[in-house]
PDB file of C-alpha atoms and ligand atoms in Angstrom:
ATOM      1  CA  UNK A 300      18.484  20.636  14.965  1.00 91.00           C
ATOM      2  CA  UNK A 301      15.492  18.923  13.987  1.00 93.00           C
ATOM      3  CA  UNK A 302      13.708  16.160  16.247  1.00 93.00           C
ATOM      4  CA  UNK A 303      11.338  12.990  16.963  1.00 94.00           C
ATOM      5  CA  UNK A 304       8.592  15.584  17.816  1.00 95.00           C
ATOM      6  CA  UNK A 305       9.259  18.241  15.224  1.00 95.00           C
ATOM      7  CA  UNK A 306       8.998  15.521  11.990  1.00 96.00           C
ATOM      8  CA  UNK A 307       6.213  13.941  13.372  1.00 97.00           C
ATOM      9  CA  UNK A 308       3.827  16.597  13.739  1.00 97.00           C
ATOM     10  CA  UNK A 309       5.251  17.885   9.959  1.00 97.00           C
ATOM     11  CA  UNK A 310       4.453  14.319   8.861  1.00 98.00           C
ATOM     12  CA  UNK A 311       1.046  14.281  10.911  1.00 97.00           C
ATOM     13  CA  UNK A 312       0.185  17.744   9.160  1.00 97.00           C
ATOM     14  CA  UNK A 313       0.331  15.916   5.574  1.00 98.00           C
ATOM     15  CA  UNK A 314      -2.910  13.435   7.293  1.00 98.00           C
ATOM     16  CA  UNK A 315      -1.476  10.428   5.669  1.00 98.00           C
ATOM     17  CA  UNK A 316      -1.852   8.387   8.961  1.00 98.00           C
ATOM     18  CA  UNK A 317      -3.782   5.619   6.555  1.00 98.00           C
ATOM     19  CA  UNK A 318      -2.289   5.931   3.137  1.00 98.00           C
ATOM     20  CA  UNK A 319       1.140   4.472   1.858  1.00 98.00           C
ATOM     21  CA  UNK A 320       4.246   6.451   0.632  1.00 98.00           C
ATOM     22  CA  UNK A 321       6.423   5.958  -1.604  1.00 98.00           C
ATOM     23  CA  UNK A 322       9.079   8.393  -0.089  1.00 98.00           C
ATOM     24  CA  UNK A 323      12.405  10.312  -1.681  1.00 98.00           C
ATOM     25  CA  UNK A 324      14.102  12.228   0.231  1.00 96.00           C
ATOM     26  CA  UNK A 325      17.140  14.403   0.976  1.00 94.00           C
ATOM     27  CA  UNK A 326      18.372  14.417   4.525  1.00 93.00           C
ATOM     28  CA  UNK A 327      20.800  17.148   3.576  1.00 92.00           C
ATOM     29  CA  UNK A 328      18.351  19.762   2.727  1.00 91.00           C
ATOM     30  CA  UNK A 329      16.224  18.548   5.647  1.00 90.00           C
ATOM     31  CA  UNK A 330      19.318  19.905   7.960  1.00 88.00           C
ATOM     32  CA  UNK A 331      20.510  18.479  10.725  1.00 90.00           C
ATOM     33  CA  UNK A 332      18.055  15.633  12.601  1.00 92.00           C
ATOM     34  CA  UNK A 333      18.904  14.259  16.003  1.00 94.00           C
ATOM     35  CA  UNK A 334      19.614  10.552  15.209  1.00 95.00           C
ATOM     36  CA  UNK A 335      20.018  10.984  11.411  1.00 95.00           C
ATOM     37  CA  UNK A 336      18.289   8.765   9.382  1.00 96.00           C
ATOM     38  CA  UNK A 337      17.254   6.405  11.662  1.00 97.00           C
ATOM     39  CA  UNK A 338      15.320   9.043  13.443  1.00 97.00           C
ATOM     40  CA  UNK A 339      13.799  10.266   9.944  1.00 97.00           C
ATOM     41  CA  UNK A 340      12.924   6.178   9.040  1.00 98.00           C
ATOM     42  CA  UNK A 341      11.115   5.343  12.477  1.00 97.00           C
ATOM     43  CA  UNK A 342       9.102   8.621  12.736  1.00 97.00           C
ATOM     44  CA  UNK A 343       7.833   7.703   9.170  1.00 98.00           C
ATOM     45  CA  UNK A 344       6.889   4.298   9.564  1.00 98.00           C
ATOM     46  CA  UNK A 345       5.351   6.148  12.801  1.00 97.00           C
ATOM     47  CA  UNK A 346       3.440   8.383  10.955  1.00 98.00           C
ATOM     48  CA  UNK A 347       2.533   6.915   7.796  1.00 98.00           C
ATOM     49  CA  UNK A 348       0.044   3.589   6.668  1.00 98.00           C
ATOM     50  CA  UNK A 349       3.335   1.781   4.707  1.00 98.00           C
ATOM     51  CA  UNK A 350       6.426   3.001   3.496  1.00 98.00           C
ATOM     52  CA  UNK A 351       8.193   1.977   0.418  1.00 98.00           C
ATOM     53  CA  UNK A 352      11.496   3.884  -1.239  1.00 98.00           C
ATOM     54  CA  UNK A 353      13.537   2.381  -4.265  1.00 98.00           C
ATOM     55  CA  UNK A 354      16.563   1.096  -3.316  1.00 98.00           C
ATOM     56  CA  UNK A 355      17.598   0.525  -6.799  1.00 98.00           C
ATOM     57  CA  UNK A 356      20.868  -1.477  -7.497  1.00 98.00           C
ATOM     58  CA  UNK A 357      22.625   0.232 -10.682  1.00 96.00           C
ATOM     59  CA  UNK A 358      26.121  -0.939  -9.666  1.00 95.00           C
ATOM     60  CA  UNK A 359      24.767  -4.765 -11.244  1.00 96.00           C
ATOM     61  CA  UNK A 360      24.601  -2.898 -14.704  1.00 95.00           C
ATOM     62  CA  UNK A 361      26.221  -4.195 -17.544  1.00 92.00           C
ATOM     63  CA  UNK A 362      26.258  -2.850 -21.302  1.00 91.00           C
ATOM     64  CA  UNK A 363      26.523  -5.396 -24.072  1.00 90.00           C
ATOM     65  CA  UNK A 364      28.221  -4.698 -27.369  1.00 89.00           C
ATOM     66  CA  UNK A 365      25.344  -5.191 -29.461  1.00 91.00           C
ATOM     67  CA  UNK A 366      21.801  -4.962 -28.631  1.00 93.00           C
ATOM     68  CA  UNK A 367      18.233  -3.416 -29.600  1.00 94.00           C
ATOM     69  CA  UNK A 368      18.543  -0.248 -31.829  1.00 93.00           C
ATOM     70  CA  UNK A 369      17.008   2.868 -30.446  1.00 93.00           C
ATOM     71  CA  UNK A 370      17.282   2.077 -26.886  1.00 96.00           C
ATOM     72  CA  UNK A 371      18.645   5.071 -25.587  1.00 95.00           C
ATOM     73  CA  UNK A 372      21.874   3.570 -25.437  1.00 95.00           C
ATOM     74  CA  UNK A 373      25.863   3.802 -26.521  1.00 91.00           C
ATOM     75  CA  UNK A 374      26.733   0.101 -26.987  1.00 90.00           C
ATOM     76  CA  UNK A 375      30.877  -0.257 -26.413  1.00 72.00           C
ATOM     77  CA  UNK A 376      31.923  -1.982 -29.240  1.00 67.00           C
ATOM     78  CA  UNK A 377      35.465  -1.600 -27.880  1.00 61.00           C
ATOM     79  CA  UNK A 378      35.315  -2.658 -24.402  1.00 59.00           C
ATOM     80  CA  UNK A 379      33.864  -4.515 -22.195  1.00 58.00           C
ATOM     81  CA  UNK A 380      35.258  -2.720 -19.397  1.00 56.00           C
ATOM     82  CA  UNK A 381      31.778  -1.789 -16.887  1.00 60.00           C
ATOM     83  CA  UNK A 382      31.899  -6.023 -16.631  1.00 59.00           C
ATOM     84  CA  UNK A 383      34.675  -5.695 -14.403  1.00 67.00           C
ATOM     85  CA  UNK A 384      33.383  -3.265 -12.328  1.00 82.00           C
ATOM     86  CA  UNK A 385      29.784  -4.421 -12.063  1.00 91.00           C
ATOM     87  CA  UNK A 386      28.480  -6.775  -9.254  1.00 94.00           C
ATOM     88  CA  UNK A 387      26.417  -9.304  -9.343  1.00 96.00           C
ATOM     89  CA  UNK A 388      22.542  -8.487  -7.596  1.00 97.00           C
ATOM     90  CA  UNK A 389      22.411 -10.417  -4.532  1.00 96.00           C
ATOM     91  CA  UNK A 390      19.186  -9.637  -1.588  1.00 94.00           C
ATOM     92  CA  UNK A 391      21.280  -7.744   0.560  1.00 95.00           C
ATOM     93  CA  UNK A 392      22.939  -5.533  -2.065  1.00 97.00           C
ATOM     94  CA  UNK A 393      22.639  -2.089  -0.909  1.00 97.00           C
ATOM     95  CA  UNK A 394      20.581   0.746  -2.486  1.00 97.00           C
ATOM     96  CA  UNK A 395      23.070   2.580  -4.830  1.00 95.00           C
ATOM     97  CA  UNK A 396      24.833   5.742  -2.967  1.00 92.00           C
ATOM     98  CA  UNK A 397      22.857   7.974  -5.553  1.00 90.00           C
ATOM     99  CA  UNK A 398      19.628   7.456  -3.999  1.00 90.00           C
ATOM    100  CA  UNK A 399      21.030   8.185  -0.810  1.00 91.00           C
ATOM    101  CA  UNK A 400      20.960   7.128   2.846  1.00 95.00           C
ATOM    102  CA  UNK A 401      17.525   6.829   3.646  1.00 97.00           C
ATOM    103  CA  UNK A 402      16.466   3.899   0.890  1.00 98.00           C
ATOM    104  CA  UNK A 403      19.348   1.963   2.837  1.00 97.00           C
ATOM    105  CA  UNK A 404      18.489   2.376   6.228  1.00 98.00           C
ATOM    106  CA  UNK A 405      15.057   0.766   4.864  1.00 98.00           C
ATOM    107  CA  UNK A 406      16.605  -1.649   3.095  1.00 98.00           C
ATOM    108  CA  UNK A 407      18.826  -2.785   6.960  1.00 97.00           C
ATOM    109  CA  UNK A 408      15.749  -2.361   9.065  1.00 97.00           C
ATOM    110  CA  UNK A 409      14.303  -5.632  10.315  1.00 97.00           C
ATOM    111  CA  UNK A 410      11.145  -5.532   9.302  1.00 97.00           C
ATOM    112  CA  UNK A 411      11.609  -4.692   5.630  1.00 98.00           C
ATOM    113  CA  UNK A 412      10.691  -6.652   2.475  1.00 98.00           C
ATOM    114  CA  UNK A 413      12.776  -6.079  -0.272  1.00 98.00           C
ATOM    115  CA  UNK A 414      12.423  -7.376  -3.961  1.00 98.00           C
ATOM    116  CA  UNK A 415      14.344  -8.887  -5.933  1.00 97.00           C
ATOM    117  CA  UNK A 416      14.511  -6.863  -9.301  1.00 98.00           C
ATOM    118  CA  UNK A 417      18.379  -6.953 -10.300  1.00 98.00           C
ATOM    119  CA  UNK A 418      18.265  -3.084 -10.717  1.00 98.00           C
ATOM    120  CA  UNK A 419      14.948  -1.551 -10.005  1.00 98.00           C
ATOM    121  CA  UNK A 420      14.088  -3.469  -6.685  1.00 98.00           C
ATOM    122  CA  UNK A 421      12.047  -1.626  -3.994  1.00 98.00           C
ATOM    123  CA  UNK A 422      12.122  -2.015   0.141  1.00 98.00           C
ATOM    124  CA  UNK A 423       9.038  -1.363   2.143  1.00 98.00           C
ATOM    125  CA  UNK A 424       7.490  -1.987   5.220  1.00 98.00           C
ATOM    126  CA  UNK A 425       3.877  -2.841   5.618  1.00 98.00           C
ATOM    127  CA  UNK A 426       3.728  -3.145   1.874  1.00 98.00           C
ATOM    128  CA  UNK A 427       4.273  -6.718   1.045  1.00 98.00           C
ATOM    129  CA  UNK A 428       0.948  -6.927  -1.124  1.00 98.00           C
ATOM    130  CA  UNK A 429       2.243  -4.263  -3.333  1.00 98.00           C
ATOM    131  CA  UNK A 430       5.431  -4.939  -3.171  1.00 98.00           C
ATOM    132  CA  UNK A 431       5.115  -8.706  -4.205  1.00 98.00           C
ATOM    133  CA  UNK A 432       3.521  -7.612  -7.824  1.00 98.00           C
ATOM    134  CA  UNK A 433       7.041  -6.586  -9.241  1.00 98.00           C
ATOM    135  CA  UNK A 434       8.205  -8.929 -12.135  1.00 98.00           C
ATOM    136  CA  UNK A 435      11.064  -8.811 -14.256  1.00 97.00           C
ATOM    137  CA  UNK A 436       8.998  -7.565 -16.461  1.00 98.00           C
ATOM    138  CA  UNK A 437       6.998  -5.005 -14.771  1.00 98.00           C
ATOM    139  CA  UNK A 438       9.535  -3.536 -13.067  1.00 98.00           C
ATOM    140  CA  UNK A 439       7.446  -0.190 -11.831  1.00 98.00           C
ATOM    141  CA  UNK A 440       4.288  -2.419 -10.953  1.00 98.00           C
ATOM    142  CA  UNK A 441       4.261  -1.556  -7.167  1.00 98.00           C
ATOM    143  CA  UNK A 442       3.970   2.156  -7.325  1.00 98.00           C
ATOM    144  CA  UNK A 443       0.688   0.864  -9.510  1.00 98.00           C
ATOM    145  CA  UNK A 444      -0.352  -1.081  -6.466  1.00 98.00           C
ATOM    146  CA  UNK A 445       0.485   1.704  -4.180  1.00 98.00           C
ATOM    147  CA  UNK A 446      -2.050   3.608  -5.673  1.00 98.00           C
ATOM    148  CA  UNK A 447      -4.786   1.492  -6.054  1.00 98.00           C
ATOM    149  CA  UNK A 448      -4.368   1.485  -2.224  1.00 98.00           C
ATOM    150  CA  UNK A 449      -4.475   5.397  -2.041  1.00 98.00           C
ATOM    151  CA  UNK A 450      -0.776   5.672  -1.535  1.00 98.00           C
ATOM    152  CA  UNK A 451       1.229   8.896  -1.974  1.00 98.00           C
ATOM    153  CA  UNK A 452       4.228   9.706  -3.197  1.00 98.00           C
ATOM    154  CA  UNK A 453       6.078  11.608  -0.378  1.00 98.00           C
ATOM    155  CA  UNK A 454       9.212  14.058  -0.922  1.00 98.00           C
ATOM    156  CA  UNK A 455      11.220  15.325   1.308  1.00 97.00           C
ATOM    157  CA  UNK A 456      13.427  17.878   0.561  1.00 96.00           C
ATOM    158  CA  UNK A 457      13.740  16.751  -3.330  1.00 97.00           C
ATOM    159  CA  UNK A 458      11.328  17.797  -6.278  1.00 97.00           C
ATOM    160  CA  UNK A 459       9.690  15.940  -8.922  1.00 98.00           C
ATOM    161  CA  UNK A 460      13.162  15.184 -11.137  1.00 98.00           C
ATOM    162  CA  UNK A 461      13.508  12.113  -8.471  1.00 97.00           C
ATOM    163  CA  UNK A 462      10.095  11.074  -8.634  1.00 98.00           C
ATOM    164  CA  UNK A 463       9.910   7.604  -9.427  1.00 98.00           C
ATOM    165  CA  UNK A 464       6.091   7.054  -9.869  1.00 98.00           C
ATOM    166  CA  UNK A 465       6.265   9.677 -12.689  1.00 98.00           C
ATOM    167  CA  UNK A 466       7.923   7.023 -14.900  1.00 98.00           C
ATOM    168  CA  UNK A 467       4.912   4.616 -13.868  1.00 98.00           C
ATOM    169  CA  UNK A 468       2.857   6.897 -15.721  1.00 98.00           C
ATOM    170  CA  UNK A 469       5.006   7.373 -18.906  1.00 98.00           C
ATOM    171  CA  UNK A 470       4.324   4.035 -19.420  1.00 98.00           C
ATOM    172  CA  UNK A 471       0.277   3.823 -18.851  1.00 98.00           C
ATOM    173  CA  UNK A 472       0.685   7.219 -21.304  1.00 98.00           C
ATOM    174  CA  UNK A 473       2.209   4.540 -23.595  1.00 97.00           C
ATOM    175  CA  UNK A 474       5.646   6.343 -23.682  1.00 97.00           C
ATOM    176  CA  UNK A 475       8.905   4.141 -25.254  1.00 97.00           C
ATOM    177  CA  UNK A 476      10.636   1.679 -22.517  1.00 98.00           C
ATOM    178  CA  UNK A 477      14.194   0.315 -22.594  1.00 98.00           C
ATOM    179  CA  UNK A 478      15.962  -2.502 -22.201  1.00 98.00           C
ATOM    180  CA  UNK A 479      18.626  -2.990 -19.335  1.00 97.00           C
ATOM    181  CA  UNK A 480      21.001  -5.668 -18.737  1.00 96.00           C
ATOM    182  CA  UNK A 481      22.346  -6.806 -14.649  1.00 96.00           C
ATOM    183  CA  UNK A 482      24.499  -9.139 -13.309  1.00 95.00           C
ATOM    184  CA  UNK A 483      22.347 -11.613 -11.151  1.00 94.00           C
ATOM    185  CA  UNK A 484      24.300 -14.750 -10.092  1.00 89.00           C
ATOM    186  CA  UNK A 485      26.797 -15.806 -12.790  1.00 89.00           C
ATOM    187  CA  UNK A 486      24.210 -14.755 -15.324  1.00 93.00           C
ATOM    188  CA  UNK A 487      23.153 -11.227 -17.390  1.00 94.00           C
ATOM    189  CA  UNK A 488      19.307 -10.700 -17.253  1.00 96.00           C
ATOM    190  CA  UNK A 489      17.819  -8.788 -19.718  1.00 97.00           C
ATOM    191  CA  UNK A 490      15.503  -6.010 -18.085  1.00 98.00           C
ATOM    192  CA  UNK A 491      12.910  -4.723 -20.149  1.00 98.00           C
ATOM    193  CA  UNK A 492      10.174  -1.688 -19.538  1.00 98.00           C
ATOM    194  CA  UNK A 493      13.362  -0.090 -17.935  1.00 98.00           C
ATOM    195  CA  UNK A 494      11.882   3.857 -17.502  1.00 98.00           C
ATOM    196  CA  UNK A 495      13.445   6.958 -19.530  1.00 98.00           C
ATOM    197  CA  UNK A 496      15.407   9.820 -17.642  1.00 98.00           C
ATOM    198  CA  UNK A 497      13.811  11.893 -15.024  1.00 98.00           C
ATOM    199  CA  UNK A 498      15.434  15.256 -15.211  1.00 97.00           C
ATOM    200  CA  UNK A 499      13.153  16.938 -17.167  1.00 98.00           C
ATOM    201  CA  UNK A 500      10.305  15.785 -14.634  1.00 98.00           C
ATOM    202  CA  UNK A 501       9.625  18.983 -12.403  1.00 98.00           C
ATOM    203  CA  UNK A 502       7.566  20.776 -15.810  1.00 98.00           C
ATOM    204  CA  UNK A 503       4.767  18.542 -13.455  1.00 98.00           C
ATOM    205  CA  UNK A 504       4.954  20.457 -10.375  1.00 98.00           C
ATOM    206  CA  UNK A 505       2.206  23.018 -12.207  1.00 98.00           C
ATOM    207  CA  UNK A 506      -0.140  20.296 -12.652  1.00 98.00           C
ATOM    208  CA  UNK A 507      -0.177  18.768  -9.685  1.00 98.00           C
ATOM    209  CA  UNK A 508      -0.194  22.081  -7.442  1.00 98.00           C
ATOM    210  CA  UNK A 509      -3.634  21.831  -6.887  1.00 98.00           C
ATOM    211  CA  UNK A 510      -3.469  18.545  -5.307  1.00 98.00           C
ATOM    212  CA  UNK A 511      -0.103  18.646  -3.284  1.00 98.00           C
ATOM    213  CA  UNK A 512      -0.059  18.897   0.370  1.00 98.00           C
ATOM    214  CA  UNK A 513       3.064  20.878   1.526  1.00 98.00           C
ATOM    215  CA  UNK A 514       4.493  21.612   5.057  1.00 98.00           C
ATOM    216  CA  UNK A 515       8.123  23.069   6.022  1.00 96.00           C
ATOM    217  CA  UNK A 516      10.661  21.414   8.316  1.00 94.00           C
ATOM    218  CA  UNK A 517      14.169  22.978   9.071  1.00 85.00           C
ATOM    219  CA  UNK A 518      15.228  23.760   5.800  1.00 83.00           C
ATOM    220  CA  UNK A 519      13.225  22.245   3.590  1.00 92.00           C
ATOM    221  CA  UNK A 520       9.467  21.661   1.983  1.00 96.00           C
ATOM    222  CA  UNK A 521       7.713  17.678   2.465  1.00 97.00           C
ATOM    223  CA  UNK A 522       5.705  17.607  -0.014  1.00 98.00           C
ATOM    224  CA  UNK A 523       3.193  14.673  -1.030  1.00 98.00           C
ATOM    225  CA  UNK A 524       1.154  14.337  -3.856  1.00 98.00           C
ATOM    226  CA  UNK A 525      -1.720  11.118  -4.159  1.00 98.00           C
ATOM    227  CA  UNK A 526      -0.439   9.061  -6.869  1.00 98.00           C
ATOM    228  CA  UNK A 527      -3.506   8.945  -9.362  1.00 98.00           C
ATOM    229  CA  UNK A 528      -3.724  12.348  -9.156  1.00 98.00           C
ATOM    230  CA  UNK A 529       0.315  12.237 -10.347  1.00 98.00           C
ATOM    231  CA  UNK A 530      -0.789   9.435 -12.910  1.00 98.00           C
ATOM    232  CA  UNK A 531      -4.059  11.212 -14.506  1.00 98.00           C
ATOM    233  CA  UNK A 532      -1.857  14.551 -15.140  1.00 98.00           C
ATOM    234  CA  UNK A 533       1.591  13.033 -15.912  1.00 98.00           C
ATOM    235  CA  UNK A 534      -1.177  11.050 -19.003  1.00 98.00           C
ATOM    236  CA  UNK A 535      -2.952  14.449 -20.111  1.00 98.00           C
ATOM    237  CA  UNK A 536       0.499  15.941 -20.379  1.00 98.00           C
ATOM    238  CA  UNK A 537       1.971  13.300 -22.320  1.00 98.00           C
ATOM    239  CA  UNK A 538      -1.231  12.553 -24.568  1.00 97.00           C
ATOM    240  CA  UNK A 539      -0.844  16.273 -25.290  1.00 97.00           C
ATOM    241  CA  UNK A 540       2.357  16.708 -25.928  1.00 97.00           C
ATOM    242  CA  UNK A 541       4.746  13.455 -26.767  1.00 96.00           C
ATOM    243  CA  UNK A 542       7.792  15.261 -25.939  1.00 96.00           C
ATOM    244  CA  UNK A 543       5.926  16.236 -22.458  1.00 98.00           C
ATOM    245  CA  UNK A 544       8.790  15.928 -19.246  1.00 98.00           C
ATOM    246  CA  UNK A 545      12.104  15.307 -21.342  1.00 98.00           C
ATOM    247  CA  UNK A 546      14.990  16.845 -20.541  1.00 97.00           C
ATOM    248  CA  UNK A 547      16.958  19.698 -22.594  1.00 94.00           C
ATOM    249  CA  UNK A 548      19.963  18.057 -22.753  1.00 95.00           C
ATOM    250  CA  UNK A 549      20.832  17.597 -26.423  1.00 93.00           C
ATOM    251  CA  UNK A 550      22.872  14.337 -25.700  1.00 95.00           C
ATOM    252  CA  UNK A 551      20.396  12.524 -23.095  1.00 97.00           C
ATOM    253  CA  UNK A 552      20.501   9.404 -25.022  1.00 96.00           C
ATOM    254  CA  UNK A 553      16.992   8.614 -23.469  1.00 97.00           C
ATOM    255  CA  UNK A 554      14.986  11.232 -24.499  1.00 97.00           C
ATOM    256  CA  UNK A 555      16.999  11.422 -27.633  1.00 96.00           C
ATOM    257  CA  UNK A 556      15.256   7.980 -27.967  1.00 96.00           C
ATOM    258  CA  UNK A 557      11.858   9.105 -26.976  1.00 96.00           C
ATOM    259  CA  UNK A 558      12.241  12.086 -29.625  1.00 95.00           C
ATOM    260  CA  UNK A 559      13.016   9.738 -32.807  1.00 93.00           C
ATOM    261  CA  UNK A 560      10.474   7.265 -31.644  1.00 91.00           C
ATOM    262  CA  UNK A 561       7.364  10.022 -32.107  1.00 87.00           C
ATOM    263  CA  UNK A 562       9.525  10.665 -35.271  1.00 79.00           C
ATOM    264  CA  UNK A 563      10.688  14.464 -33.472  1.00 67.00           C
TER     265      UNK A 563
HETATM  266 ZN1   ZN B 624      16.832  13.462 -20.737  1.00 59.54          ZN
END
């Protein structure tokens, strides 16, 4: 069983004592860690400058029956039926189960800032400057913040398919953006510069190799990477080669989307 001691020095090792993270992680690859999650959350905001996670909020989603074409998106003409099951975005929503249970425990500790993005809202401690730059329409603008304060994406036991700051840089390499739609109050927002799909995103491993610190803990690899570095590759790739970190899949409405937009 991992402890306290163990993930400290691991996190101490990656000499990000000064920088932000923006963390993903899997506490089941980690293993098991004497006091769970809570021990993982306080020995990083131990160890790192600031710590921010997504704790995004898809359960608000709602699909209309017409909208924008090309978006990387099956409208329902039929139905209207993910209306009854979505919930409105309220402060205290929790982080969607997919992103798992350290973006939550975040999101409940006391001295967390969370914004207010219907879907794509972020929790962080010690980041309010970056955090505070999110709009409705800049949805990804923190992790730009992040890094012009030297921050670091940090993952822990996941790869680069869950890496959120990736999408950041799609859209400085001018890659397509959607447009989402969210239950907030008794209203539907409309979210635009909503990011593509991210399973095709661990092509940048390769690239970033160079500049990736990596230690081992139980089971599993930390790994961080500094978040311009992340940016200036994820642009070269992209630049030279449109259909650079898509996915395979040949019905991934998304990067279906991508594909007919550089006319592919
Ligand atoms: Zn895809």
């Amino acid at each position: 069983m991992i402890d306290h001691a163990e993930l400290k020095s691991a996190f101490e090792e990656l000499g990000l004592a000064n920088n932000p993270v923006i963390a993903h992680a899997s506490l089941k690859k980690l293993g098991l860690v004497h006091g769970g999650a809570e021990t993982v959350l306080h020995t990083m905001l131990d160890s790192f400058g600031a710590v921010v996670m997504p704790t995004h909020t898809y359960q608000t989603m709602v699909t209309p029956k017409v909208g924008p074409p090309n978006n990387g998106i099956k409208y329902d003409k039929e139905t209207d039926t993910n209306k009854v099951t979505a919930e409105p975005f309220h402060p205290h929503m929790p982080a969607d189960k997919m992103m798992g249970i350290l973006p939550e425990v975040l999101r409940s500790h006391p001295s967390t800032m969370r914004t207010s993005h219907p879907i794509l809202s972020f929790a962080g401690v010690r980041a309010d400057a970056a955090l505070d730059t999110q709009t409705l329409y800049d949805p990804l603008a923190p992790i730009g913040a992040l890094a012009e304060q030297d921050g670091w994406v940090l993952l822990i036991g996941v790869d680069h398919t869950v890496n959120t700051s990736i999408h950041y840089a799609e859209k400085l390499a001018g890659r397509k953006q959607f447009i989402r739609w969210a239950l907030a109050g008794d209203r539907v927002v409309e979210c635009p510069n909503f990011p593509g799909d991210s399973s095709g995103f661990q092509a940048i491993e390769e690239h970033v190799k160079a500049d990736t610190r990596r230690v081992e803990i139980g089971k599993a690899y930390i790994q961080a990477v500094p978040l311009k570095r992340l940016f200036d590759e994820v642009v070269i790739s992209i630049k030279k080669n449109p259909l650079a970190l898509l996915c395979e899949r040949m019905d991934c409405e998304r990067c279906n989307a991508v594909r007919e937009t550089n006319n592919i």
